[in-house]
Coordinates of C-alpha atoms in Angstrom, one line a residue:
M1 CA 114.8 161.9 122.6
K2 CA 113.3 161.9 119.1
T3 CA 111.8 158.6 117.8
S4 CA 112.3 158.1 114.1
R5 CA 109.9 156.4 111.7
R6 CA 112.4 153.5 111.4
D7 CA 112.3 153.0 115.3
L8 CA 108.5 152.9 115.3
M9 CA 108.6 150.2 112.6
K10 CA 111.1 148.2 114.6
M11 CA 109.0 148.5 117.8
G12 CA 105.8 147.4 115.9
A13 CA 107.6 144.4 114.4
A14 CA 108.9 143.4 117.8
A15 CA 105.5 143.7 119.3
G16 CA 104.0 141.6 116.5
V17 CA 106.6 138.9 117.1
A18 CA 105.9 139.0 120.9
I19 CA 102.1 138.7 120.3
S20 CA 102.6 135.8 117.8
M21 CA 105.1 133.8 120.0
P22 CA 102.5 132.0 122.1
S23 CA 100.6 130.7 119.0
I24 CA 103.9 129.6 117.4
L25 CA 105.0 127.8 120.6
R26 CA 101.6 126.1 120.8
A27 CA 102.0 125.0 117.2
Q28 CA 105.5 123.7 117.8
A29 CA 104.2 121.8 120.9
T30 CA 101.4 120.3 119.0
E31 CA 103.8 119.1 116.2
A32 CA 106.1 117.7 118.8
R33 CA 103.3 115.5 120.1
T34 CA 102.1 114.6 116.6
V35 CA 103.3 111.3 115.1
R36 CA 103.3 110.9 111.3
M37 CA 103.2 107.3 110.1
V38 CA 102.9 105.5 106.8
M39 CA 100.6 102.6 107.5
G40 CA 99.0 101.9 104.1
D41 CA 96.0 103.4 102.2
L42 CA 92.9 103.2 104.4
Q43 CA 89.9 102.9 102.1
V44 CA 87.6 100.6 104.2
F45 CA 87.0 101.7 107.8
D46 CA 85.0 98.7 109.1
P47 CA 87.2 96.0 110.6
V48 CA 84.3 93.5 110.5
F49 CA 83.7 94.1 106.8
T50 CA 87.3 93.2 105.8
T51 CA 90.4 91.5 107.1
S52 CA 92.7 94.1 105.5
D53 CA 95.6 94.8 107.9
T54 CA 95.2 98.6 107.4
T55 CA 91.5 98.4 108.5
Q56 CA 92.4 96.3 111.5
F57 CA 95.0 98.9 112.5
H58 CA 92.2 101.5 112.3
G59 CA 90.0 99.2 114.4
L60 CA 92.7 99.0 117.1
A61 CA 92.9 102.8 117.2
I62 CA 89.3 103.7 117.7
Y63 CA 87.6 100.6 119.1
D64 CA 88.1 98.5 122.2
T65 CA 87.7 94.8 122.9
L66 CA 86.1 92.7 125.7
F67 CA 89.2 90.7 126.2
A68 CA 92.7 90.7 124.6
L69 CA 95.8 88.5 124.4
N70 CA 98.9 89.5 126.3
A71 CA 102.5 88.8 125.3
E72 CA 102.1 85.2 126.7
L73 CA 99.0 84.8 124.5
V74 CA 96.8 84.5 127.6
A75 CA 93.4 86.2 127.4
Q76 CA 93.0 89.2 129.7
P77 CA 89.9 91.3 130.5
Q78 CA 89.9 94.6 128.6
M79 CA 86.5 96.3 128.6
V80 CA 85.2 93.6 131.0
G81 CA 85.6 94.4 134.7
K82 CA 84.4 91.1 136.1
W83 CA 83.2 87.8 134.7
A84 CA 82.0 84.5 136.1
L85 CA 81.2 81.0 135.0
S86 CA 78.2 79.1 136.4
D87 CA 78.6 75.8 138.3
D88 CA 77.3 73.8 135.4
K89 CA 79.9 75.5 133.1
K90 CA 77.3 76.6 130.6
T91 CA 76.7 80.3 131.4
Y92 CA 79.3 83.0 131.3
T93 CA 78.3 86.4 132.8
F94 CA 80.2 89.6 132.1
E95 CA 80.1 93.0 133.7
L96 CA 81.7 96.0 132.0
R97 CA 84.3 98.0 133.8
D98 CA 83.6 101.6 134.8
G99 CA 84.6 104.6 132.7
L100 CA 83.6 103.2 129.2
S101 CA 82.1 105.8 126.9
W102 CA 81.7 106.3 123.2
H103 CA 83.5 109.1 121.4
D104 CA 80.2 111.0 121.2
G105 CA 80.0 111.0 125.1
T106 CA 77.3 108.4 125.5
P107 CA 78.0 105.4 127.8
V108 CA 78.9 101.9 126.4
T109 CA 76.2 99.4 127.3
A110 CA 75.8 95.6 127.4
A111 CA 73.4 96.0 124.4
D112 CA 76.3 97.3 122.4
C113 CA 78.4 94.3 123.3
V114 CA 75.7 91.8 122.4
A115 CA 75.0 93.3 119.1
S116 CA 78.8 93.5 118.3
I117 CA 79.2 89.8 119.1
H118 CA 76.4 88.8 116.8
R119 CA 77.7 90.9 113.9
W120 CA 81.3 89.6 114.3
G121 CA 79.9 86.1 114.5
Q122 CA 78.4 86.4 111.0
V123 CA 81.9 86.4 109.3
D124 CA 84.7 85.6 111.7
P125 CA 85.6 81.9 112.3
S126 CA 85.9 82.4 116.1
G127 CA 82.6 84.2 116.2
Q128 CA 80.9 81.6 114.0
L129 CA 82.0 78.9 116.3
L130 CA 80.8 80.8 119.4
L131 CA 77.4 81.4 117.9
Q132 CA 77.1 77.7 117.0
R133 CA 77.8 76.7 120.6
A134 CA 75.6 79.4 122.2
A135 CA 72.0 78.9 123.1
E136 CA 71.6 82.6 123.9
I137 CA 73.6 85.8 124.1
S138 CA 71.7 88.6 125.8
R139 CA 72.0 91.6 128.1
R140 CA 71.1 91.4 131.8
D141 CA 71.1 95.1 132.5
D142 CA 73.0 98.2 131.1
K143 CA 76.4 97.0 132.3
S144 CA 76.2 93.2 132.1
F145 CA 75.4 90.4 129.6
F146 CA 75.6 86.7 129.4
I147 CA 76.5 83.9 127.0
A148 CA 74.5 80.7 127.7
L149 CA 75.9 77.6 126.0
K150 CA 74.2 74.5 124.8
E151 CA 76.9 72.4 126.3
P152 CA 80.0 73.3 128.4
F153 CA 82.7 74.7 126.1
G154 CA 86.0 75.9 127.6
L155 CA 87.2 78.1 124.7
V156 CA 84.8 80.9 125.1
I157 CA 87.2 83.5 126.6
D158 CA 89.9 82.5 124.1
L159 CA 87.5 83.1 121.2
L160 CA 86.5 86.5 122.5
A161 CA 90.2 87.5 122.7
N162 CA 91.2 85.9 119.4
S163 CA 93.6 88.1 117.3
A164 CA 94.4 85.6 114.5
G165 CA 91.5 86.9 112.5
R166 CA 89.1 89.8 113.0
Q167 CA 89.3 91.0 116.5
L168 CA 86.0 91.4 118.3
F169 CA 85.8 95.2 118.3
I170 CA 82.8 96.5 120.2
M171 CA 80.7 99.0 118.2
R172 CA 77.6 101.0 119.1
E173 CA 74.4 99.0 119.0
Q174 CA 73.0 101.0 116.0
D175 CA 76.2 100.3 114.0
A176 CA 76.5 96.7 115.0
K177 CA 72.9 96.0 113.9
R178 CA 74.0 96.6 110.4
P179 CA 74.7 93.3 108.5
A180 CA 78.4 92.4 108.3
T181 CA 78.2 92.6 104.5
E182 CA 77.4 96.3 104.8
Q183 CA 80.1 98.8 105.9
V184 CA 79.9 100.8 109.1
T185 CA 81.1 104.3 108.3
A186 CA 80.4 106.3 111.5
N187 CA 83.9 105.7 113.0
I188 CA 82.7 106.3 116.5
G189 CA 84.3 103.9 119.0
S190 CA 85.3 103.8 122.6
G191 CA 89.0 103.2 122.1
P192 CA 92.1 105.2 123.0
F193 CA 92.0 107.3 119.7
K194 CA 89.3 109.3 118.1
F195 CA 88.9 109.5 114.3
N196 CA 89.2 113.1 113.1
A197 CA 86.9 113.3 110.1
A198 CA 87.5 117.0 109.6
L199 CA 91.3 116.7 109.0
T200 CA 91.1 113.3 107.2
K201 CA 91.8 113.6 103.4
P202 CA 90.7 110.3 101.7
G203 CA 93.5 108.9 99.6
S204 CA 96.0 111.3 101.2
S205 CA 96.0 111.2 105.0
V206 CA 94.0 110.0 107.9
T207 CA 94.1 111.8 111.3
Y208 CA 93.5 110.4 114.8
D209 CA 93.4 112.4 118.1
R210 CA 94.0 111.2 121.6
N211 CA 90.7 110.3 123.2
E212 CA 90.8 112.4 126.4
R213 CA 87.9 110.5 127.9
Y214 CA 89.5 107.1 127.6
V215 CA 90.3 105.4 130.9
P216 CA 93.1 102.9 130.4
R217 CA 93.3 99.8 132.5
K218 CA 95.8 99.9 135.3
E219 CA 97.9 96.9 134.1
Q220 CA 101.1 97.4 132.1
A221 CA 100.6 97.3 128.3
S222 CA 101.3 93.8 127.0
E223 CA 100.7 93.0 123.3
Y224 CA 96.9 93.8 122.8
A225 CA 96.1 93.7 126.5
G226 CA 96.7 96.0 129.5
G227 CA 96.6 99.7 129.8
K228 CA 96.3 101.5 126.4
V229 CA 98.0 104.7 127.4
V230 CA 98.3 107.3 124.7
N231 CA 101.4 109.5 125.1
V232 CA 100.9 111.7 122.0
D233 CA 98.1 114.2 121.0
R234 CA 97.7 113.3 117.4
V235 CA 98.6 110.6 114.8
I236 CA 98.5 111.2 111.1
W237 CA 98.7 108.4 108.6
E238 CA 100.3 109.8 105.4
N239 CA 99.6 107.8 102.3
I240 CA 103.0 107.6 100.5
T241 CA 102.9 104.7 98.0
D242 CA 106.4 105.0 96.5
P243 CA 109.0 103.2 98.7
Q244 CA 111.9 105.5 97.9
T245 CA 109.8 108.6 98.6
A246 CA 108.7 107.1 101.9
V247 CA 112.2 106.4 103.1
A248 CA 113.3 109.9 101.9
A249 CA 110.5 111.4 104.0
L250 CA 111.6 109.4 107.0
Q251 CA 115.2 110.6 106.6
A252 CA 114.0 114.2 106.3
G253 CA 111.9 113.9 109.4
E254 CA 108.7 114.5 107.5
I255 CA 107.4 111.2 108.9
D256 CA 108.3 109.3 112.0
F257 CA 107.4 105.7 111.1
L258 CA 107.3 103.5 108.0
L259 CA 105.4 100.2 108.5
Q260 CA 107.0 98.2 105.8
P261 CA 110.1 99.7 104.0
S262 CA 111.2 98.0 100.9
A263 CA 113.9 95.4 101.7
D264 CA 116.4 96.9 99.1
L265 CA 116.3 100.1 101.1
F266 CA 117.3 98.5 104.4
P267 CA 121.0 99.6 104.0
A268 CA 120.0 103.2 103.5
I269 CA 118.0 103.1 106.7
E270 CA 120.6 101.2 108.7
S271 CA 123.3 103.8 107.7
D272 CA 121.3 106.7 109.0
P273 CA 122.0 107.4 112.7
N274 CA 118.6 109.0 113.1
L275 CA 116.7 105.9 111.9
E276 CA 116.3 102.3 113.1
L277 CA 114.8 99.1 111.8
Q278 CA 112.7 97.3 114.3
V279 CA 110.8 94.0 114.1
L280 CA 107.4 94.6 115.7
G281 CA 105.7 91.4 114.5
K282 CA 107.8 88.8 116.3
S283 CA 106.6 85.6 114.6
G284 CA 107.2 86.9 111.1
S285 CA 105.0 86.8 107.9
D286 CA 104.3 83.8 105.7
Y287 CA 103.9 84.8 102.1
Y288 CA 101.5 82.8 100.1
A289 CA 99.6 82.7 96.8
R290 CA 95.8 82.7 97.3
I291 CA 94.2 80.7 94.5
N292 CA 90.7 81.2 93.1
F293 CA 89.0 77.8 93.2
L294 CA 86.0 79.0 91.3
Q295 CA 87.7 79.8 88.0
K296 CA 89.8 77.9 85.5
P297 CA 92.5 76.6 85.6
F298 CA 92.6 76.4 89.4
D299 CA 89.2 74.8 89.8
N300 CA 91.1 71.7 88.9
V301 CA 93.2 70.2 91.7
K302 CA 96.0 69.2 89.3
A303 CA 96.5 72.9 88.4
R304 CA 96.7 73.8 92.0
Q305 CA 99.2 71.0 92.6
A306 CA 101.2 72.3 89.6
L307 CA 101.6 75.6 91.3
L308 CA 102.7 73.9 94.5
H309 CA 105.5 72.1 92.6
L310 CA 106.4 75.2 90.6
V311 CA 107.4 77.5 93.5
D312 CA 111.1 77.8 94.3
Q313 CA 110.8 79.2 97.8
E314 CA 114.5 80.3 98.1
A315 CA 114.1 82.3 94.9
F316 CA 111.0 83.9 96.2
L317 CA 112.8 84.7 99.5
A318 CA 115.6 86.4 97.5
V319 CA 112.9 88.6 95.9
V320 CA 111.0 89.4 99.1
S321 CA 113.9 89.7 101.5
P322 CA 117.4 89.7 100.0
D323 CA 119.0 89.5 103.5
P324 CA 118.7 85.8 104.6
K325 CA 118.6 86.8 108.3
Y326 CA 115.1 88.1 107.6
G327 CA 113.6 84.9 106.2
G328 CA 113.4 81.2 105.3
T329 CA 111.3 78.5 103.7
I330 CA 108.0 77.1 105.0
T331 CA 106.3 73.8 104.4
S332 CA 103.9 73.2 107.3
L333 CA 100.3 74.4 107.1
F334 CA 100.7 75.3 110.8
G335 CA 103.6 77.6 110.3
S336 CA 107.3 77.3 111.2
G337 CA 107.2 78.3 114.8
T338 CA 103.9 77.1 116.3
A339 CA 103.2 74.1 118.5
Y340 CA 101.6 72.2 115.6
S341 CA 104.2 72.7 112.9
N342 CA 104.9 69.3 111.3
D343 CA 106.3 67.6 108.2
E344 CA 103.2 65.5 107.1
N345 CA 102.7 65.2 103.3
T346 CA 105.5 67.7 102.4
G347 CA 107.2 65.6 99.8
W348 CA 106.2 68.2 97.2
F349 CA 108.9 70.6 98.6
K350 CA 112.1 70.6 96.5
K351 CA 115.0 73.0 96.5
G352 CA 114.6 75.0 93.3
G353 CA 111.1 73.8 92.7
D354 CA 110.2 71.3 90.0
P355 CA 109.2 73.2 86.8
E356 CA 108.9 70.1 84.7
R357 CA 106.5 68.4 87.2
A358 CA 104.5 71.6 87.2
R359 CA 104.3 71.7 83.4
Q360 CA 103.1 68.1 83.3
L361 CA 100.4 68.7 86.0
F362 CA 99.1 71.7 84.0
Q363 CA 98.8 69.5 81.0
D364 CA 97.0 66.8 83.1
A365 CA 94.6 69.5 84.3
G366 CA 93.6 70.2 80.7
Y367 CA 95.1 73.7 80.7
S368 CA 94.5 75.2 77.3
G369 CA 96.0 78.7 77.4
E370 CA 93.4 80.5 79.5
K371 CA 94.6 83.8 81.0
V372 CA 95.8 83.5 84.6
L373 CA 95.4 87.0 86.1
I374 CA 97.6 87.9 89.1
L375 CA 96.3 90.9 91.1
T376 CA 99.5 92.9 91.8
P377 CA 99.8 95.6 94.6
T378 CA 102.1 98.3 93.3
D379 CA 102.2 100.0 96.7
W380 CA 103.6 97.0 98.5
A381 CA 107.1 96.4 97.1
E382 CA 107.6 92.8 98.3
A383 CA 104.2 91.5 97.1
N384 CA 104.7 93.5 93.8
N385 CA 108.1 91.8 93.2
A386 CA 106.8 88.4 94.2
S387 CA 103.8 88.7 91.8
Q388 CA 106.1 89.6 88.9
F389 CA 108.4 86.6 89.8
L390 CA 105.4 84.3 90.0
A391 CA 104.1 85.5 86.6
A392 CA 107.5 84.8 85.1
S393 CA 107.7 81.4 86.6
L394 CA 104.3 80.5 85.2
Q395 CA 105.2 81.8 81.8
K396 CA 108.3 79.6 81.7
V397 CA 106.1 76.5 82.0
G398 CA 103.7 77.7 79.3
V399 CA 101.0 79.4 81.3
N400 CA 99.5 82.6 80.0
A401 CA 100.1 84.6 83.1
E402 CA 99.3 88.3 83.2
L403 CA 99.7 91.0 85.9
A404 CA 96.9 93.4 86.9
P405 CA 98.7 96.3 88.7
M406 CA 96.7 98.2 91.3
T407 CA 97.0 99.6 94.8
W408 CA 96.4 97.2 97.8
S409 CA 93.1 99.0 98.6
E410 CA 92.0 98.4 95.0
L411 CA 93.1 94.8 95.3
S412 CA 91.1 94.4 98.6
A413 CA 88.0 95.4 96.7
R414 CA 88.7 93.4 93.5
R415 CA 89.3 90.2 95.3
E416 CA 85.7 90.0 96.4
N417 CA 84.7 89.4 92.8
K418 CA 83.8 85.7 92.3
G419 CA 83.3 86.1 88.5
P420 CA 85.6 85.2 85.6
V421 CA 88.5 87.3 84.7
E422 CA 86.7 88.9 81.7
N423 CA 84.1 90.1 84.2
G424 CA 86.5 91.7 86.7
G425 CA 87.5 88.5 88.5
W426 CA 90.9 87.1 89.2
N427 CA 93.0 83.9 89.6
I428 CA 95.8 84.7 92.1
F429 CA 96.9 87.3 94.6
I430 CA 99.8 87.3 97.0
T431 CA 99.4 88.2 100.7
T432 CA 100.8 87.2 104.1
Q433 CA 99.7 85.6 107.3
S434 CA 101.5 86.0 110.6
D435 CA 103.2 82.7 111.5
Y436 CA 101.7 82.7 114.9
S437 CA 98.2 82.8 113.6
L438 CA 98.8 79.5 111.7
G439 CA 98.6 77.8 115.1
N440 CA 95.0 78.7 115.4
P441 CA 92.9 76.8 112.8
I442 CA 89.5 77.8 114.4
G443 CA 90.4 81.5 114.7
S444 CA 92.0 82.3 111.4
S445 CA 90.0 82.8 108.2
F446 CA 93.0 81.4 106.3
F447 CA 92.0 77.8 107.3
L448 CA 88.4 77.9 106.1
A449 CA 87.7 75.4 103.3
N450 CA 83.9 75.7 103.1
G451 CA 83.6 77.0 99.6
D452 CA 81.4 80.1 99.2
K453 CA 81.7 80.8 102.9
A454 CA 85.5 80.6 103.0
W455 CA 87.9 83.5 102.7
Y456 CA 88.8 85.0 99.3
G457 CA 89.7 82.2 96.8
W458 CA 86.9 80.1 98.3
P459 CA 88.7 76.8 98.8
K460 CA 86.5 73.7 99.4
S461 CA 87.2 70.4 101.0
E462 CA 84.5 68.7 103.1
E463 CA 87.2 66.3 104.4
F464 CA 89.3 69.1 105.8
E465 CA 86.4 71.0 107.3
A466 CA 85.3 67.9 109.1
L467 CA 88.8 67.6 110.7
R468 CA 88.9 71.3 111.5
A469 CA 85.5 71.0 113.3
K470 CA 87.1 68.6 115.7
W471 CA 89.8 71.0 116.8
A472 CA 87.6 72.8 119.4
D473 CA 86.8 69.6 121.3
V474 CA 90.2 67.9 121.3
G475 CA 91.4 68.0 124.9
T476 CA 95.2 67.6 124.9
L477 CA 98.2 69.1 123.1
E478 CA 99.3 65.7 121.8
E479 CA 95.8 65.0 120.4
R480 CA 95.9 68.3 118.7
K481 CA 99.3 67.7 117.2
E482 CA 98.0 64.4 115.8
L483 CA 94.9 66.1 114.4
A484 CA 97.2 68.8 112.9
R485 CA 99.1 66.2 111.0
E486 CA 95.9 64.7 109.5
M487 CA 94.6 68.2 108.6
Q488 CA 97.9 69.0 106.9
R489 CA 97.9 65.7 104.9
V490 CA 94.5 66.6 103.5
W491 CA 95.4 70.3 102.9
W492 CA 98.4 69.5 100.7
D493 CA 96.3 67.0 98.8
F494 CA 93.7 69.5 97.7
V495 CA 96.1 72.5 97.9
G496 CA 94.1 75.1 99.8
T497 CA 96.9 77.7 99.2
V498 CA 100.6 77.8 98.2
F499 CA 103.3 79.1 100.4
L500 CA 106.1 81.2 98.8
C501 CA 108.5 81.8 101.7
Q502 CA 108.6 83.1 105.2
A503 CA 110.0 86.6 106.0
V504 CA 110.4 88.8 109.0
S505 CA 109.5 92.4 107.9
P506 CA 111.0 95.1 110.1
S507 CA 109.5 98.5 110.3
A508 CA 111.5 101.7 110.2
R509 CA 111.3 104.6 112.6
R510 CA 113.1 107.7 113.7
T511 CA 115.0 107.1 116.9
A512 CA 113.0 109.8 118.6
L513 CA 109.9 107.5 118.3
T514 CA 110.1 104.9 121.1
D515 CA 108.1 102.3 123.1
L516 CA 106.2 100.9 120.2
V517 CA 104.2 97.8 121.1
T518 CA 105.5 94.5 119.8
T519 CA 103.1 91.6 119.0
Q520 CA 103.1 88.0 117.8
G521 CA 100.7 88.9 115.0
E522 CA 100.7 91.5 112.2
Y523 CA 98.3 94.1 113.6
R524 CA 100.0 97.2 114.9
P525 CA 98.6 99.2 117.8
M526 CA 99.5 102.8 118.3
W527 CA 99.1 103.2 122.1
N528 CA 102.2 103.3 124.4
M529 CA 104.5 105.0 121.8
K530 CA 106.4 108.1 122.8
K531 CA 108.0 110.9 120.7
A532 CA 110.9 112.7 122.2

């Protein structure tokens, strides 16, 4: 039998295909176990340095916590294996569980935990309270440490597990010794995912790999607690800022998950059999305008009161969430669904708002045409639309309101500026708070009213802070409810912030992506999910 040149070429091609098949199959298998998500533009990697949601998502991926809240909001051990309280109720002793190691292979030690608590305590309300009540926080040996209190204080475990503000992510001692005002950039944690610096493209994509060394707890995953089991090999965050482009990528299968699709695109998602809307943050989000107390005109309480009367919450809701099943109005400082929600001092709320009252209050404040600059995140459709609507509402009552368009990551950096508008400062930005977190005035930065030490906007009310300080020592639910009413009365007098509406924001996913963890709060963990 004679073999032609054409036959030889066919045989060579077939051999080439056969040789390449294993690598193709490996690539296909890797892609099948890779989840692509749109979670926001990650610019700051240190979850102690900023409260930005995207940074907190990053923290949940690569770091771990000593304790965590389960679905019943009960604190459960996470990195801690055993803990005990002394007979005099003044000393808590903690022992780390076995199998904890950093992504570089070195073991997690008690010294890492002590340093992390001290750094977290520089900026987080829960941490600050813990440090105020502690006489000493020190290591006993490599695996155990203690917190000695000045007086008995029953909220220690709750503070360590708090998820209403910055979670207590445990970092390496050398990283945690850096001041909280300086960013940690090493991205080496002990959590269920490892940060892949080689494949990360700043501004374009961020890559995480499954941490093969991670030893999950044996308990079932429940909110932020339990076994953090990773069922995929890799997660890639794609930075897609245009809402329509993001949904098109979801429909085409180029991404698997979209954290916050634009509400006007819900019908397109719901009509696609391969996609599904899912509410992962069960308590919903409360939209609010954060006001800069340091600059005119809102350094005057009457100008802040004017903004309170100006807002038409139902109109804002229509802008943020056109489908009424996804939202409502909110008047209580303590949210709509917490144990402390109440109606104290809410006479300012009026259907349709009260523009004429707002106009008069701006005049009473001595407003004389100063520019009111609203930081406007162009890559967050709801906040972008709400910012434009707020600017138009202000302009109608004679306020010189102007938008400053930027990405959310740029906004997160700009809001730190305490200077006047002409020096890069600002007057207002719109953001959200999970409704559940408004039931925790000692754990959420939202409630701070201690001026320069408060969260962005730097509200100040000594009367409110004195009331807030009592919260940790009030013993019964009824006493806390009464204290909440008094706190709310004072808050709406000095107007610490202004609510715009409440909305439930569903995420969108391909139906092949399942078992995502639902939480009360707004921080999204990535463990547990599966991709078919």
